[in-house]
Short mmCIF file of C-alpha atoms and ligand atoms in Angstrom, two decimals:
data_model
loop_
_atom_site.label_atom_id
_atom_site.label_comp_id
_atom_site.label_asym_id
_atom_site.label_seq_id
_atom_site.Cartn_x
_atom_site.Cartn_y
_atom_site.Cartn_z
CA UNK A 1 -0.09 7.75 5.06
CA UNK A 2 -3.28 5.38 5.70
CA UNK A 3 -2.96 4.98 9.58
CA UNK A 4 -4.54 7.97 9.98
CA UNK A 5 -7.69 6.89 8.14
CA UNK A 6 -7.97 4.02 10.40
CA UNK A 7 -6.07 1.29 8.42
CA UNK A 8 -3.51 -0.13 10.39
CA UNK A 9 0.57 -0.66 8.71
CA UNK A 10 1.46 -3.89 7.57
CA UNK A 11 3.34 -4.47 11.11
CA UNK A 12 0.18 -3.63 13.14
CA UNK A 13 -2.34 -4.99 10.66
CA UNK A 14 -2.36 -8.46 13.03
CA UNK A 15 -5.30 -7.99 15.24
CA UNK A 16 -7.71 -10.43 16.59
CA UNK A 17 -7.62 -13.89 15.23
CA UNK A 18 -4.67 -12.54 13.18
CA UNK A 19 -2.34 -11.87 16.06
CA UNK A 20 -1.70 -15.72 15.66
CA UNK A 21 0.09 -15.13 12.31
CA UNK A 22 3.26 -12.59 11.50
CA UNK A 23 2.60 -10.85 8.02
CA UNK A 24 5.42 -13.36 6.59
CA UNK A 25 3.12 -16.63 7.79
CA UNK A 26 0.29 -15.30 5.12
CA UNK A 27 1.83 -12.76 2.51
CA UNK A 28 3.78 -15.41 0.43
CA UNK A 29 2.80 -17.76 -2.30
CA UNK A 30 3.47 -20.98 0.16
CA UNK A 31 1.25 -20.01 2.39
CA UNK A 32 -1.54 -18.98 -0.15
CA UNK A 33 -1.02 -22.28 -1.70
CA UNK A 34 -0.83 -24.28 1.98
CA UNK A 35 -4.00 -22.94 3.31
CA UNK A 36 -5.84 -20.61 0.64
CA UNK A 37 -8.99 -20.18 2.30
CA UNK A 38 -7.14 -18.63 5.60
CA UNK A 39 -5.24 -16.60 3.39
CA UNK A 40 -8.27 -15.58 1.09
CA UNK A 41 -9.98 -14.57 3.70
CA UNK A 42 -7.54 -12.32 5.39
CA UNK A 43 -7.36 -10.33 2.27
CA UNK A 44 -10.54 -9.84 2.35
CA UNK A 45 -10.97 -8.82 5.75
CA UNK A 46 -8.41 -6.28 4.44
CA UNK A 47 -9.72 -5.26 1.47
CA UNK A 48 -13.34 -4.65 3.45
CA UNK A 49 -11.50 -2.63 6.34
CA UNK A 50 -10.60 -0.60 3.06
CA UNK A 51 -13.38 0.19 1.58
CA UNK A 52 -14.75 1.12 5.46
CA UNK A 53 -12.85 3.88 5.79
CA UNK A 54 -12.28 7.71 4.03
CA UNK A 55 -8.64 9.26 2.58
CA UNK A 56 -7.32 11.38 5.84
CA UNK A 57 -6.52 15.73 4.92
CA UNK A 58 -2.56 14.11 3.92
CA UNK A 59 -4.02 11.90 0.88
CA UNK A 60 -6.68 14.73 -0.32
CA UNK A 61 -3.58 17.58 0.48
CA UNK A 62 -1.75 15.47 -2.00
CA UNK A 63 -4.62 14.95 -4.89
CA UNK A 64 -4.51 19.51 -4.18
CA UNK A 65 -0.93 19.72 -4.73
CA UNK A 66 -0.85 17.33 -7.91
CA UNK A 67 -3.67 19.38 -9.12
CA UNK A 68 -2.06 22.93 -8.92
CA UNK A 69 1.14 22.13 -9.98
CA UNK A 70 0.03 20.29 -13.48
CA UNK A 71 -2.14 23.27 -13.92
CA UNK A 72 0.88 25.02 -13.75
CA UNK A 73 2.85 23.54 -16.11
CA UNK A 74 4.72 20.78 -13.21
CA UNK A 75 3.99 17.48 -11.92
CA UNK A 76 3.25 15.46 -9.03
CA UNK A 77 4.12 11.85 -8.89
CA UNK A 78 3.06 9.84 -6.08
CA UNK A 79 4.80 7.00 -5.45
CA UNK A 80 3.72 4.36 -2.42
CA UNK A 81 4.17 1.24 -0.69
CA UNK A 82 0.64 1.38 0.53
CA UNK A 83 -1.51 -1.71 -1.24
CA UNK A 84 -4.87 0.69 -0.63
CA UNK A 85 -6.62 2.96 -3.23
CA UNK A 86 -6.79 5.80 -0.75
CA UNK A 87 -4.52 8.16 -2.67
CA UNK A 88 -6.98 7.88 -5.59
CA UNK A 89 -9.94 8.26 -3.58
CA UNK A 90 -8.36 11.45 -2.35
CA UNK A 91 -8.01 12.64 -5.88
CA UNK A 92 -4.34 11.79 -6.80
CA UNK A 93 -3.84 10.48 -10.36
CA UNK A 94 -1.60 7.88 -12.18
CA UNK A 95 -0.61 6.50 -8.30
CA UNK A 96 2.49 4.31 -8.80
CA UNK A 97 1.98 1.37 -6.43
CA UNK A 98 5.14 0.22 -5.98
CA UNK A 99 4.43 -2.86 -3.20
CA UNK A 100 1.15 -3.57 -5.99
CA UNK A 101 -2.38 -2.89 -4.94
CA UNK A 102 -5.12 -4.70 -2.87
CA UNK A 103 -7.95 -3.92 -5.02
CA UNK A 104 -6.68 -5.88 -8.30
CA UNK A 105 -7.09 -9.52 -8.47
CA UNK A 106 -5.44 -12.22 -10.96
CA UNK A 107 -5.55 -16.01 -11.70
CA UNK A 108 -3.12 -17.85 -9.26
CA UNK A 109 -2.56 -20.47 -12.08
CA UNK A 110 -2.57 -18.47 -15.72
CA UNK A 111 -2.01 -14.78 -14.40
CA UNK A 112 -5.44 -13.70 -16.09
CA UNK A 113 -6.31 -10.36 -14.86
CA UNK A 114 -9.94 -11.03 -12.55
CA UNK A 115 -12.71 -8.81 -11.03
CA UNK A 116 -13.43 -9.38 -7.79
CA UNK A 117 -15.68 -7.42 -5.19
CA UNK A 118 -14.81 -7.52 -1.42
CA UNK A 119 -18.31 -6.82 -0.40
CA UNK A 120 -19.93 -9.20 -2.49
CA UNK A 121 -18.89 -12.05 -0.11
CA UNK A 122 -21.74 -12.70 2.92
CA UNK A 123 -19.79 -12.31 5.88
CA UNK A 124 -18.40 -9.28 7.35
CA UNK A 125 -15.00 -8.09 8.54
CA UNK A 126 -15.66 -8.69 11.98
CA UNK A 127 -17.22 -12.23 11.35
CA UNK A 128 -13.90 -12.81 9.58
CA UNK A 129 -12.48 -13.15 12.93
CA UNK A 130 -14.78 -16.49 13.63
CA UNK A 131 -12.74 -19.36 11.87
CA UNK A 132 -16.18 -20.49 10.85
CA UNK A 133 -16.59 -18.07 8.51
CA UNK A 134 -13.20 -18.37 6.62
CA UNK A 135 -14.36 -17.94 2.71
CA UNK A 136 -12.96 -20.01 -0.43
CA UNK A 137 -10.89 -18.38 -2.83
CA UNK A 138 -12.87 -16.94 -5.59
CA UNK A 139 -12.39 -18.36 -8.95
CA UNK A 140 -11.02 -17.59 -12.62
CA UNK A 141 -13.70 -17.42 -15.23
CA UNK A 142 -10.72 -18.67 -17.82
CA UNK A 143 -9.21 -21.68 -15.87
CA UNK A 144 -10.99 -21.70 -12.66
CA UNK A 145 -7.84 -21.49 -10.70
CA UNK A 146 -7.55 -19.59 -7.10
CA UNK A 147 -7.62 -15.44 -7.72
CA UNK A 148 -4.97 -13.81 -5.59
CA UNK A 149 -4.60 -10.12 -4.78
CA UNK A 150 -2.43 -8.07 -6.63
CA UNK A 151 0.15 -7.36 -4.34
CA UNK A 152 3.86 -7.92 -3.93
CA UNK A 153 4.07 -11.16 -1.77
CA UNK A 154 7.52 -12.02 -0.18
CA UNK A 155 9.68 -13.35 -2.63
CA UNK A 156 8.40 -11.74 -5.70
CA UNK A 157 9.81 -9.17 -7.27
CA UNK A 158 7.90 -5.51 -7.27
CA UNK A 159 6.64 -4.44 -10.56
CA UNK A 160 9.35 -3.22 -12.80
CA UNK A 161 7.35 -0.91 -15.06
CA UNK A 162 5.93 1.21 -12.20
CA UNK A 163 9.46 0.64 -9.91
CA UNK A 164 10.85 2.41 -13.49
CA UNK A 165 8.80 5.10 -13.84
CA UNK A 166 9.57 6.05 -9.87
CA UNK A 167 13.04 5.85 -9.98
CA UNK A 168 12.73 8.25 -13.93
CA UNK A 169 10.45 10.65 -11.65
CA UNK A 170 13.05 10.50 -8.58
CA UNK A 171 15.89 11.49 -11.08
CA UNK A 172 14.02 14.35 -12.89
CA UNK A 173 12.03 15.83 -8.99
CA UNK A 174 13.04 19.08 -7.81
CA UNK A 175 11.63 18.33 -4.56
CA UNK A 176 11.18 14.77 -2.72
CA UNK A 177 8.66 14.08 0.07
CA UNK A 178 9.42 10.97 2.08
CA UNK A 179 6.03 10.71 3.95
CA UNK A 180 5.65 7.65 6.68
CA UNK A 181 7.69 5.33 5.73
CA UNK A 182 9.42 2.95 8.03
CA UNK A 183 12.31 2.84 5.32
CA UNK A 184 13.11 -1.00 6.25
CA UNK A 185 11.65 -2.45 2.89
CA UNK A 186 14.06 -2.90 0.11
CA UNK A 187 14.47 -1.50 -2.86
CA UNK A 188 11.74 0.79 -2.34
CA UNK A 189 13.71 2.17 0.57
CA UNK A 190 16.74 3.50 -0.97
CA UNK A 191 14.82 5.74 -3.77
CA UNK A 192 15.04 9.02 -1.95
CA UNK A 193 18.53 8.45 -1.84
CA UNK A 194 18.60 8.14 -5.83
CA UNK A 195 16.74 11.57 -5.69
CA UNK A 196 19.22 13.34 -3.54
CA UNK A 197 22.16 12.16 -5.86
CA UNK A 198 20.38 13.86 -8.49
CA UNK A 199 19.90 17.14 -6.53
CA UNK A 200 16.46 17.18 -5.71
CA UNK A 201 15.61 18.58 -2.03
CA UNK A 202 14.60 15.83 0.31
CA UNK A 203 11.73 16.64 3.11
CA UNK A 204 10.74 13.61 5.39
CA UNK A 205 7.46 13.21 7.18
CA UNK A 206 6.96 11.03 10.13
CA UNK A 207 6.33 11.25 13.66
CA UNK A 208 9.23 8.55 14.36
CA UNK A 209 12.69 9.39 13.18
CA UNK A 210 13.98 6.93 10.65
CA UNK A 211 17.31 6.07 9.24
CA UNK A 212 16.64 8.69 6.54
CA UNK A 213 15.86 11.53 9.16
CA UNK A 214 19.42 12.58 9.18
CA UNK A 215 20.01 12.56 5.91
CA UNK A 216 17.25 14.36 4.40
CA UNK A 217 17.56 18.18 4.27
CA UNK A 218 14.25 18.56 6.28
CA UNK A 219 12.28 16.43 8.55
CA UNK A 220 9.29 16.97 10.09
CA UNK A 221 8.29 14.86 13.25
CA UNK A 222 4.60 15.23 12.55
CA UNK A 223 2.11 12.64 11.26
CA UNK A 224 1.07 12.77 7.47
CA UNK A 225 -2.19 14.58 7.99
CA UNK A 226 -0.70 17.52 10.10
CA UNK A 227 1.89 18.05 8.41
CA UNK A 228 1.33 17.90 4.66
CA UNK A 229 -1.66 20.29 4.47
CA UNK A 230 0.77 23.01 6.92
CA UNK A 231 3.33 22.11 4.03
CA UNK A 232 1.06 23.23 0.92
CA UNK A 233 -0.54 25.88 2.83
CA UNK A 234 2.69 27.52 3.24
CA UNK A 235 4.13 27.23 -0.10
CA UNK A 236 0.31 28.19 -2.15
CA UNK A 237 0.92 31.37 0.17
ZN1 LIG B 1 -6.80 -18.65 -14.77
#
């Protein structure tokens, strides 16, 4: 959904100095622990790349479609892996982020909900790349432990309230889009399928086929942008 609006997948996120490090080396509790400024500061390299760039026509078609079809009595629930708040930039409401989000910060130490702002810190993404710059974790105002981001690390277990309320929407949907998913990362990978036992209609979107490609009544081998404003356009008409 977001590599079209410049923010690379979790796989191809390792540029730069990152190239060193696979994903699993820094998004896990050990290794926020081991080295937290390395980690803290790759976050926030993230977090910056973020806020740099705009929701692409697929997340804005999306905030559209939600739009018409509660104004006509429906709903639209989106439900994503993505750890970015480009969905709700592009004007969908009540996102479930099932893989948590980027932009939400908590004590390490007594789980304390924490603000935190990205761009307050004095460096910018590319200087993130000089080890020199590497920034220390910022700090709860209860217990002055580390903040981490709000995101499902390896090991933890996604958040069962929102994972709920996708799995109640997947049950009652008349229609399912699968949009860009590699379909690799469990459980959030198997929900269409609890859709399609329920009888909902299941369209996929993605320029690679995927494991769910054949089972999904329609796919589309298009990127999210093409092909989701093509979708609404033909069924407003
Ligand atoms: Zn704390």
């Amino acid at each position: 959904m977001s590599a079209e609006s410049g923010v690379p997948t979790f796989r191809d996120a390792q540029t730069g100095l990152w190239q060193r490090y696979s994903p699993e080396q820094l998004a896990t509790e050990q290794a926020f622990r081991a080295n937290p400024s390395m980690v803290w500061t790759w976050y926030v390299w993230r977090a910056l790349l973020i806020n740099s760039v705009a929701p692409n026509a697929g997340h804005r078609v999306i905030g559209s479609w939600q739009e018409a079809l509660t104004a006509d009595g429906g709903s639209l629930t989106v439900a994503t892996q993505n750890v970015d708040d480009l969905h709700e930039r592009g004007g969908a409401e009540e996102v479930l982020h099932l893989h948590g989000s980027l932009h939400d910060y908590r004590c390490l130490e007594c789980g304390a909900p924490a603000a935190f702002d990205p761009s307050s810190t004095t460096v910018s993404a590319e200087q993130h790349f000089d080890k020199d710059s590497v920034l220390e974790p910022a700090r709860c105002t209860q217990c002055s432990g580390m903040l981490r981001p709000g995101v499902i690390w390896f090991g933890e277990m996604l958040p069962q309230t929102t994972f709920d309320a996708a799995v109640e929407a997947l049950r009652a949907a008349d229609l399912v889009v699968v949009v860009g998913t590699s379909g690799l990362m469990q459980p959030a990978a198997s929900l269409p399928l609890i859709a399609q036992e329920s009888g909902a209609k299941l369209v996929e979107i993605n320029p690679v086929p995927t494991d769910l490609s054949d089972v999904a009544d329609v796919y589309l081998s298009a990127t999210a942008a093409v092909a989701l404003p093509a979708l609404l356009g033909e069924l407003l008409s």
